[in-house]
GROMACS .gro file of C-alpha atoms in nm:
model
  393
    1MET     CA    1  -5.727 -10.415   2.999
    2THR     CA    2  -5.442 -10.335   3.233
    3ALA     CA    3  -5.475 -10.027   3.459
    4ARG     CA    4  -5.214  -9.757   3.403
    5THR     CA    5  -4.970  -9.725   3.688
    6PRO     CA    6  -4.972  -9.370   3.822
    7ALA     CA    7  -4.649  -9.178   3.774
    8PRO     CA    8  -4.441  -9.144   4.090
    9ALA     CA    9  -4.465  -8.808   4.263
   10PRO     CA   10  -4.181  -8.574   4.170
   11ARG     CA   11  -3.902  -8.566   4.416
   12PRO     CA   12  -3.863  -8.230   4.587
   13ARG     CA   13  -3.582  -8.033   4.436
   14ARG     CA   14  -3.288  -8.003   4.661
   15THR     CA   15  -3.212  -7.641   4.716
   16GLY     CA   16  -2.909  -7.696   4.930
   17THR     CA   17  -2.772  -7.438   5.162
   18PRO     CA   18  -2.941  -7.105   5.096
   19ARG     CA   19  -2.708  -6.846   4.957
   20ARG     CA   20  -2.633  -6.557   5.184
   21THR     CA   21  -2.778  -6.249   5.037
   22GLY     CA   22  -2.623  -6.010   5.286
   23THR     CA   23  -2.271  -6.054   5.150
   24PRO     CA   24  -2.229  -5.941   4.789
   25ARG     CA   25  -2.069  -6.183   4.554
   26ARG     CA   26  -1.704  -6.105   4.493
   27THR     CA   27  -1.641  -6.046   4.129
   28GLY     CA   28  -1.281  -5.951   4.168
   29THR     CA   29  -1.070  -5.743   4.395
   30LEU     CA   30  -1.299  -5.576   4.641
   31ARG     CA   31  -1.213  -5.207   4.681
   32ARG     CA   32  -1.279  -5.045   5.010
   33THR     CA   33  -1.552  -4.791   4.958
   34GLY     CA   34  -1.487  -4.611   5.284
   35THR     CA   35  -1.159  -4.470   5.157
   36PRO     CA   36  -1.166  -4.322   4.806
   37SER     CA   37  -0.909  -4.445   4.561
   38ARG     CA   38  -0.596  -4.240   4.523
   39ALA     CA   39  -0.677  -4.159   4.162
   40GLY     CA   40  -1.022  -4.028   4.248
   41ALA     CA   41  -0.934  -3.855   4.571
   42PRO     CA   42  -0.964  -3.477   4.551
   43ARG     CA   43  -0.636  -3.296   4.562
   44ARG     CA   44  -0.579  -3.054   4.838
   45THR     CA   45  -0.483  -2.714   4.706
   46LEU     CA   46  -0.365  -2.416   4.901
   47ARG     CA   47  -0.626  -2.143   4.870
   48LEU     CA   48  -0.665  -1.807   5.029
   49PRO     CA   49  -0.971  -1.759   5.250
   50SER     CA   50  -1.273  -1.636   5.054
   51TRP     CA   51  -1.306  -1.339   5.286
   52LEU     CA   52  -0.957  -1.212   5.204
   53PRO     CA   53  -1.000  -0.960   4.918
   54VAL     CA   54  -0.639  -0.984   4.801
   55ASP     CA   55  -0.511  -1.160   4.492
   56GLY     CA   56  -0.269  -1.435   4.593
   57TYR     CA   57  -0.022  -1.331   4.327
   58ILE     CA   58  -0.017  -0.979   4.469
   59LEU     CA   59   0.092  -1.131   4.801
   60ALA     CA   60   0.372  -1.311   4.616
   61LEU     CA   61   0.476  -0.984   4.455
   62LEU     CA   62   0.474  -0.807   4.791
   63GLY     CA   63   0.685  -1.089   4.935
   64THR     CA   64   0.932  -1.046   4.650
   65VAL     CA   65   0.949  -0.674   4.720
   66GLY     CA   66   1.017  -0.751   5.087
   67LEU     CA   67   1.292  -0.995   4.990
   68ALA     CA   68   1.452  -0.731   4.769
   69ALA     CA   69   1.435  -0.482   5.058
   70LEU     CA   70   1.601  -0.722   5.302
   71LEU     CA   71   1.841  -0.899   5.065
   72PRO     CA   72   1.894  -0.686   4.753
   73ALA     CA   73   2.115  -0.821   4.480
   74SER     CA   74   2.437  -0.619   4.464
   75GLY     CA   75   2.780  -0.650   4.310
   76ALA     CA   76   2.831  -0.967   4.108
   77ALA     CA   77   2.490  -1.098   4.216
   78ALA     CA   78   2.329  -0.789   4.066
   79HIS     CA   79   2.487  -0.862   3.728
   80VAL     CA   80   2.362  -1.221   3.742
   81ALA     CA   81   2.011  -1.109   3.841
   82GLU     CA   82   2.005  -0.847   3.566
   83GLY     CA   83   2.107  -1.102   3.304
   84ALA     CA   84   1.849  -1.349   3.428
   85SER     CA   85   1.585  -1.075   3.427
   86THR     CA   86   1.669  -0.985   3.066
   87GLY     CA   87   1.629  -1.349   2.966
   88ALA     CA   88   1.302  -1.373   3.160
   89VAL     CA   89   1.159  -1.070   2.977
   90ALA     CA   90   1.251  -1.222   2.640
   91LEU     CA   91   1.093  -1.554   2.744
   92LEU     CA   92   0.774  -1.381   2.856
   93PHE     CA   93   0.726  -1.201   2.527
   94PHE     CA   94   0.811  -1.513   2.331
   95LEU     CA   95   0.532  -1.695   2.517
   96TYR     CA   96   0.295  -1.402   2.460
   97GLY     CA   97   0.361  -1.422   2.088
   98ALA     CA   98   0.324  -1.799   2.078
   99ARG     CA   99  -0.010  -1.786   2.263
  100LEU     CA  100  -0.182  -1.506   2.073
  101SER     CA  101  -0.335  -1.614   1.743
  102THR     CA  102  -0.318  -1.312   1.513
  103ARG     CA  103  -0.524  -1.477   1.240
  104GLU     CA  104  -0.807  -1.568   1.473
  105ALA     CA  105  -0.793  -1.228   1.638
  106LEU     CA  106  -0.839  -1.067   1.295
  107ASP     CA  107  -1.165  -1.258   1.261
  108GLY     CA  108  -1.303  -1.025   1.526
  109LEU     CA  109  -1.266  -0.725   1.296
  110LYS     CA  110  -1.634  -0.770   1.209
  111HIS     CA  111  -1.698  -0.610   1.549
  112TRP     CA  112  -1.455  -0.331   1.471
  113ARG     CA  113  -1.649  -0.052   1.647
  114LEU     CA  114  -1.622  -0.229   1.980
  115HIS     CA  115  -1.251  -0.300   1.940
  116LEU     CA  116  -1.174   0.057   1.836
  117THR     CA  117  -1.362   0.178   2.142
  118VAL     CA  118  -1.153  -0.044   2.371
  119LEU     CA  119  -0.829   0.060   2.201
  120GLY     CA  120  -0.931   0.424   2.227
  121SER     CA  121  -1.000   0.382   2.598
  122THR     CA  122  -0.669   0.205   2.657
  123PHE     CA  123  -0.431   0.415   2.450
  124LEU     CA  124  -0.613   0.751   2.426
  125LEU     CA  125  -0.842   0.819   2.723
  126PHE     CA  126  -0.604   0.669   2.978
  127PRO     CA  127  -0.301   0.871   2.855
  128ILE     CA  128  -0.509   1.192   2.847
  129LEU     CA  129  -0.609   1.142   3.211
  130GLY     CA  130  -0.249   1.057   3.294
  131LEU     CA  131  -0.125   1.378   3.136
  132ALA     CA  132  -0.393   1.573   3.322
  133ALA     CA  133  -0.254   1.435   3.650
  134ARG     CA  134   0.066   1.628   3.580
  135GLY     CA  135  -0.094   1.914   3.773
  136LEU     CA  136  -0.067   1.704   4.090
  137VAL     CA  137   0.315   1.728   4.086
  138PRO     CA  138   0.477   1.800   4.329
  139THR     CA  139   0.201   1.876   4.583
  140VAL     CA  140   0.036   1.532   4.568
  141LEU     CA  141   0.273   1.311   4.368
  142THR     CA  142   0.649   1.314   4.344
  143PRO     CA  143   0.793   1.329   3.989
  144GLN     CA  144   0.902   0.964   4.019
  145LEU     CA  145   0.557   0.843   4.126
  146TYR     CA  146   0.396   1.052   3.852
  147SER     CA  147   0.619   0.883   3.594
  148GLY     CA  148   0.495   0.548   3.720
  149LEU     CA  149   0.134   0.667   3.710
  150LEU     CA  150   0.171   0.791   3.353
  151PHE     CA  151   0.338   0.464   3.252
  152LEU     CA  152   0.042   0.280   3.407
  153CYS     CA  153  -0.186   0.473   3.169
  154LEU     CA  154   0.014   0.350   2.868
  155VAL     CA  155   0.008  -0.025   2.947
  156PRO     CA  156  -0.222  -0.250   2.738
  157SER     CA  157  -0.538  -0.407   2.872
  158THR     CA  158  -0.565  -0.750   3.027
  159ILE     CA  159  -0.703  -1.064   2.865
  160GLN     CA  160  -0.771  -1.317   3.137
  161SER     CA  161  -0.940  -1.097   3.398
  162SER     CA  162  -1.138  -0.908   3.131
  163ILE     CA  163  -1.281  -1.238   3.011
  164ALA     CA  164  -1.354  -1.358   3.364
  165PHE     CA  165  -1.538  -1.044   3.475
  166THR     CA  166  -1.727  -1.015   3.145
  167SER     CA  167  -1.843  -1.375   3.184
  168ILE     CA  168  -1.957  -1.319   3.544
  169ALA     CA  169  -2.152  -1.009   3.440
  170ARG     CA  170  -2.310  -1.195   3.144
  171GLY     CA  171  -2.152  -0.973   2.884
  172ASN     CA  172  -2.011  -1.037   2.538
  173VAL     CA  173  -1.733  -1.282   2.621
  174PRO     CA  174  -1.607  -1.336   2.263
  175ALA     CA  175  -1.573  -0.960   2.222
  176ALA     CA  176  -1.377  -0.940   2.549
  177ILE     CA  177  -1.140  -1.210   2.422
  178CYS     CA  178  -1.077  -1.030   2.094
  179ALA     CA  179  -1.053  -0.686   2.256
  180GLY     CA  180  -0.794  -0.805   2.508
  181SER     CA  181  -0.597  -0.975   2.232
  182PHE     CA  182  -0.602  -0.665   2.012
  183SER     CA  183  -0.486  -0.453   2.304
  184SER     CA  184  -0.199  -0.688   2.383
  185LEU     CA  185  -0.088  -0.697   2.020
  186ALA     CA  186  -0.106  -0.319   1.987
  187GLY     CA  187   0.068  -0.266   2.321
  188ILE     CA  188   0.382  -0.441   2.201
  189VAL     CA  189   0.442  -0.139   1.977
  190LEU     CA  190   0.231   0.143   2.118
  191THR     CA  191   0.332   0.121   2.485
  192PRO     CA  192   0.709   0.162   2.430
  193LEU     CA  193   0.654   0.437   2.173
  194LEU     CA  194   0.409   0.630   2.390
  195ALA     CA  195   0.638   0.589   2.691
  196ALA     CA  196   0.933   0.723   2.495
  197LEU     CA  197   0.730   1.019   2.367
  198LEU     CA  198   0.543   1.114   2.686
  199LEU     CA  199   0.787   1.015   2.959
  200GLY     CA  200   1.098   1.159   2.796
  201ASN     CA  201   1.429   1.097   2.971
  202SER     CA  202   1.272   0.899   3.258
  203ALA     CA  203   1.197   0.621   3.010
  204GLY     CA  204   1.512   0.655   2.806
  205GLY     CA  205   1.370   0.894   2.548
  206LEU     CA  206   1.391   0.804   2.181
  207SER     CA  207   1.761   0.725   2.177
  208ALA     CA  208   1.897   0.457   1.949
  209ASP     CA  209   1.998   0.247   2.251
  210ALA     CA  210   1.647   0.258   2.396
  211LEU     CA  211   1.488   0.162   2.064
  212MET     CA  212   1.737  -0.122   2.023
  213LYS     CA  213   1.651  -0.256   2.370
  214ILE     CA  214   1.280  -0.243   2.286
  215VAL     CA  215   1.332  -0.425   1.958
  216LEU     CA  216   1.565  -0.695   2.092
  217GLN     CA  217   1.398  -0.766   2.427
  218LEU     CA  218   1.031  -0.715   2.338
  219LEU     CA  219   0.954  -0.716   1.967
  220VAL     CA  220   1.193  -0.983   1.839
  221PRO     CA  221   1.090  -1.251   2.097
  222PHE     CA  222   0.723  -1.169   2.036
  223LEU     CA  223   0.758  -1.205   1.658
  224ALA     CA  224   0.956  -1.527   1.706
  225GLY     CA  225   0.672  -1.666   1.916
  226GLN     CA  226   0.422  -1.567   1.646
  227PHE     CA  227   0.633  -1.735   1.377
  228LEU     CA  228   0.678  -2.058   1.577
  229ARG     CA  229   0.319  -2.072   1.701
  230ARG     CA  230   0.211  -2.332   1.443
  231TRP     CA  231   0.473  -2.574   1.578
  232VAL     CA  232   0.473  -2.497   1.950
  233GLY     CA  233   0.111  -2.388   1.999
  234GLY     CA  234  -0.012  -2.738   2.082
  235LEU     CA  235   0.271  -2.792   2.330
  236LEU     CA  236   0.186  -2.467   2.507
  237VAL     CA  237  -0.179  -2.568   2.536
  238ARG     CA  238  -0.094  -2.911   2.679
  239HIS     CA  239   0.139  -2.762   2.940
  240LYS     CA  240  -0.057  -2.444   3.007
  241LYS     CA  241  -0.055  -2.488   3.383
  242LEU     CA  242   0.320  -2.546   3.400
  243LEU     CA  243   0.389  -2.249   3.174
  244GLY     CA  244   0.168  -2.038   3.398
  245TYR     CA  245   0.417  -2.098   3.679
  246VAL     CA  246   0.700  -2.008   3.439
  247ASP     CA  247   0.526  -1.680   3.355
  248ARG     CA  248   0.468  -1.588   3.716
  249GLY     CA  249   0.814  -1.690   3.825
  250SER     CA  250   0.968  -1.481   3.547
  251ILE     CA  251   0.767  -1.177   3.655
  252LEU     CA  252   0.874  -1.227   4.016
  253LEU     CA  253   1.236  -1.236   3.900
  254VAL     CA  254   1.187  -0.910   3.709
  255VAL     CA  255   1.030  -0.747   4.015
  256TYR     CA  256   1.310  -0.867   4.243
  257THR     CA  257   1.577  -0.731   4.009
  258ALA     CA  258   1.403  -0.394   3.968
  259PHE     CA  259   1.345  -0.343   4.339
  260SER     CA  260   1.698  -0.456   4.423
  261GLN     CA  261   1.833  -0.190   4.191
  262GLY     CA  262   1.608   0.063   4.363
  263MET     CA  263   1.734  -0.038   4.707
  264VAL     CA  264   2.097  -0.017   4.601
  265ALA     CA  265   2.037   0.324   4.440
  266GLY     CA  266   1.862   0.446   4.755
  267ILE     CA  267   1.547   0.575   4.586
  268TRP     CA  268   1.302   0.450   4.849
  269HIS     CA  269   1.357   0.749   5.073
  270LEU     CA  270   1.149   0.939   4.815
  271VAL     CA  271   0.836   0.739   4.907
  272THR     CA  272   0.661   0.804   5.238
  273PRO     CA  273   0.341   0.646   5.374
  274ALA     CA  274   0.160   0.975   5.313
  275ARG     CA  275   0.269   0.976   4.949
  276LEU     CA  276   0.151   0.616   4.909
  277GLY     CA  277  -0.189   0.711   5.052
  278LEU     CA  278  -0.217   1.001   4.809
  279LEU     CA  279  -0.112   0.774   4.522
  280LEU     CA  280  -0.388   0.527   4.612
  281ALA     CA  281  -0.643   0.810   4.618
  282VAL     CA  282  -0.533   0.931   4.274
  283GLU     CA  283  -0.549   0.578   4.132
  284ALA     CA  284  -0.896   0.525   4.280
  285ALA     CA  285  -1.014   0.843   4.108
  286LEU     CA  286  -0.850   0.728   3.782
  287LEU     CA  287  -1.019   0.388   3.795
  288ALA     CA  288  -1.358   0.540   3.880
  289ALA     CA  289  -1.329   0.785   3.589
  290MET     CA  290  -1.242   0.510   3.340
  291LEU     CA  291  -1.519   0.279   3.463
  292ALA     CA  292  -1.772   0.561   3.421
  293LEU     CA  293  -1.639   0.676   3.083
  294THR     CA  294  -1.634   0.326   2.933
  295TRP     CA  295  -1.982   0.234   3.061
  296TYR     CA  296  -2.172   0.553   2.983
  297GLY     CA  297  -1.964   0.636   2.677
  298ALA     CA  298  -2.039   0.295   2.524
  299GLY     CA  299  -2.407   0.357   2.592
  300ARG     CA  300  -2.393   0.692   2.411
  301LEU     CA  301  -2.226   0.520   2.116
  302GLY     CA  302  -2.524   0.286   2.082
  303PHE     CA  303  -2.377  -0.039   2.214
  304GLY     CA  304  -2.604  -0.295   2.378
  305ARG     CA  305  -2.575  -0.414   2.737
  306ALA     CA  306  -2.350  -0.715   2.661
  307ASP     CA  307  -2.110  -0.506   2.452
  308ARG     CA  308  -2.104  -0.228   2.714
  309ILE     CA  309  -1.994  -0.481   2.975
  310ALA     CA  310  -1.710  -0.605   2.754
  311ILE     CA  311  -1.602  -0.247   2.680
  312GLN     CA  312  -1.610  -0.149   3.046
  313PHE     CA  313  -1.399  -0.440   3.169
  314ALA     CA  314  -1.156  -0.453   2.875
  315GLY     CA  315  -1.119  -0.075   2.848
  316SER     CA  316  -1.069   0.013   3.214
  317LYS     CA  317  -0.802  -0.235   3.324
  318LYS     CA  318  -0.428  -0.261   3.283
  319SER     CA  319  -0.206  -0.566   3.242
  320LEU     CA  320   0.044  -0.628   3.519
  321ALA     CA  321   0.197  -0.918   3.327
  322ALA     CA  322   0.278  -0.699   3.025
  323GLY     CA  323   0.361  -0.381   3.215
  324LEU     CA  324   0.624  -0.515   3.455
  325PRO     CA  325   0.861  -0.656   3.190
  326MET     CA  326   0.819  -0.344   2.975
  327ALA     CA  327   0.904  -0.120   3.270
  328SER     CA  328   1.224  -0.313   3.338
  329VAL     CA  329   1.334  -0.250   2.980
  330LEU     CA  330   1.223   0.114   2.958
  331PHE     CA  331   1.320   0.246   3.302
  332GLY     CA  332   1.624   0.041   3.399
  333PRO     CA  333   1.735   0.121   3.758
  334GLN     CA  334   1.430   0.346   3.805
  335ALA     CA  335   1.187   0.062   3.730
  336ALA     CA  336   1.110   0.001   4.099
  337LEU     CA  337   0.916   0.326   4.143
  338ALA     CA  338   0.775   0.298   3.791
  339VAL     CA  339   0.601  -0.033   3.858
  340LEU     CA  340   0.473   0.054   4.207
  341PRO     CA  341   0.164   0.241   4.080
  342LEU     CA  342   0.088  -0.043   3.839
  343MET     CA  343   0.105  -0.306   4.115
  344LEU     CA  344  -0.130  -0.104   4.337
  345PHE     CA  345  -0.369  -0.033   4.050
  346HIS     CA  346  -0.379  -0.401   3.954
  347GLN     CA  347  -0.502  -0.507   4.296
  348MET     CA  348  -0.751  -0.220   4.310
  349GLN     CA  349  -0.902  -0.302   3.970
  350LEU     CA  350  -0.950  -0.667   4.064
  351MET     CA  351  -1.138  -0.581   4.383
  352VAL     CA  352  -1.357  -0.310   4.229
  353CYS     CA  353  -1.437  -0.500   3.908
  354ALA     CA  354  -1.532  -0.811   4.104
  355VAL     CA  355  -1.799  -0.609   4.286
  356ILE     CA  356  -1.923  -0.449   3.962
  357ALA     CA  357  -1.938  -0.783   3.780
  358LYS     CA  358  -2.155  -0.937   4.052
  359ARG     CA  359  -2.384  -0.634   4.045
  360ARG     CA  360  -2.421  -0.659   3.667
  361ALA     CA  361  -2.506  -1.028   3.706
  362ARG     CA  362  -2.780  -0.946   3.958
  363ASP     CA  363  -2.918  -0.683   3.722
  364ALA     CA  364  -2.925  -0.946   3.446
  365ASP     CA  365  -3.128  -1.180   3.667
  366GLY     CA  366  -3.404  -0.920   3.678
  367ASP     CA  367  -3.386  -0.846   3.304
  368PRO     CA  368  -3.495  -1.143   3.086
  369GLU     CA  369  -3.359  -0.973   2.773
  370ALA     CA  370  -3.010  -0.969   2.924
  371ASP     CA  371  -2.994  -1.337   3.010
  372GLY     CA  372  -2.743  -1.517   2.795
  373THR     CA  373  -2.879  -1.425   2.453
  374ALA     CA  374  -2.644  -1.130   2.411
  375VAL     CA  375  -2.335  -1.311   2.533
  376ALA     CA  376  -2.264  -1.504   2.216
  377SER     CA  377  -2.255  -1.215   1.971
  378PRO     CA  378  -2.287  -1.330   1.611
  379THR     CA  379  -2.030  -1.073   1.504
  380ALA     CA  380  -1.753  -1.208   1.726
  381PRO     CA  381  -1.565  -1.537   1.700
  382PRO     CA  382  -1.671  -1.825   1.925
  383VAL     CA  383  -1.544  -1.848   2.279
  384GLY     CA  384  -1.215  -2.028   2.319
  385ARG     CA  385  -1.064  -1.969   1.978
  386ILE     CA  386  -0.807  -1.734   2.126
  387THR     CA  387  -0.612  -1.880   2.411
  388PRO     CA  388  -0.576  -1.623   2.689
  389THR     CA  389  -0.263  -1.599   2.891
  390THR     CA  390  -0.243  -1.767   3.226
  391THR     CA  391  -0.057  -1.481   3.382
  392PRO     CA  392  -0.227  -1.253   3.629
  393GLY     CA  393  -0.384  -0.988   3.413
   0.00000   0.00000   0.00000
């Protein structure tokens, strides 16, 4: 019997040169991680310091007023500026009509008590307080400044800032969207009519020429935007940021034209620093009265906390974006003094409402029943169905 030959010992496996583990294997083009890619790099945007309590667009408006004071359009340039301003007003109201969805706004009629309360605050309480301020003429306010103050009381409410402040305060955001939209729609008709009735000759009265200007420059472009919304609505949404610049630039053009006309007509000698200080005091009292009436009045009417917040912010503010173009149509060469109270009130309402919204949010933190559950009201359409304007209030 032959002995089995033992199998040879296995040869040690050759491992070769050990792979360096410190250097990662290149799987393609190695991107430098120290410098972020251009596509992912954050864009630098010009922002105002957080401690500066002034809306950036107000600074742009003030700069436009300064430009009109130094270099007013006169002669042939005035005719060109006036024509461009007329076109800008028509464009603004066309865009307003194309953005506002009437059908979706009508869905909010289920919350009709809230919307009637906001409309009553905007077009009833405000005008009553404005008429009561007539007793301040001429000791506190000049007749021209009073006309601007009364016009301020007739302007519709805002959409964008009402939504923003209602959201910060944890209020009924869908109701704020619908209420602002209703106010804007109603203001297209009510503001010119109330101005013609209450302001008399300073706003052109009820003459056929004034009504024709209102129809052609405000109502017709707005209705055209409503009619064409189904075809251009998507385009406006896709280019919302660009159209926001168009809106703001158009308003700046309207302001420049109005203040240039005022400079050429020599009306600014009627306004002194003391009168401006008194005007600010009157507007502060007006804003405080409306904030109190909307908040406590809504409580007396039985509204909950979230609805009271929406009523307070939508019912106490005025739209600069809608008021400035309307003033240029209604007042003509006197529009400069007419829009001055509105510009001052706009900045004041932003500063005051920002403080109130933060205070309401802190109150909600201490109240578990106010946290979020009341924001999405079942009687109002969902957030985002109505596209707010990108203009400043």
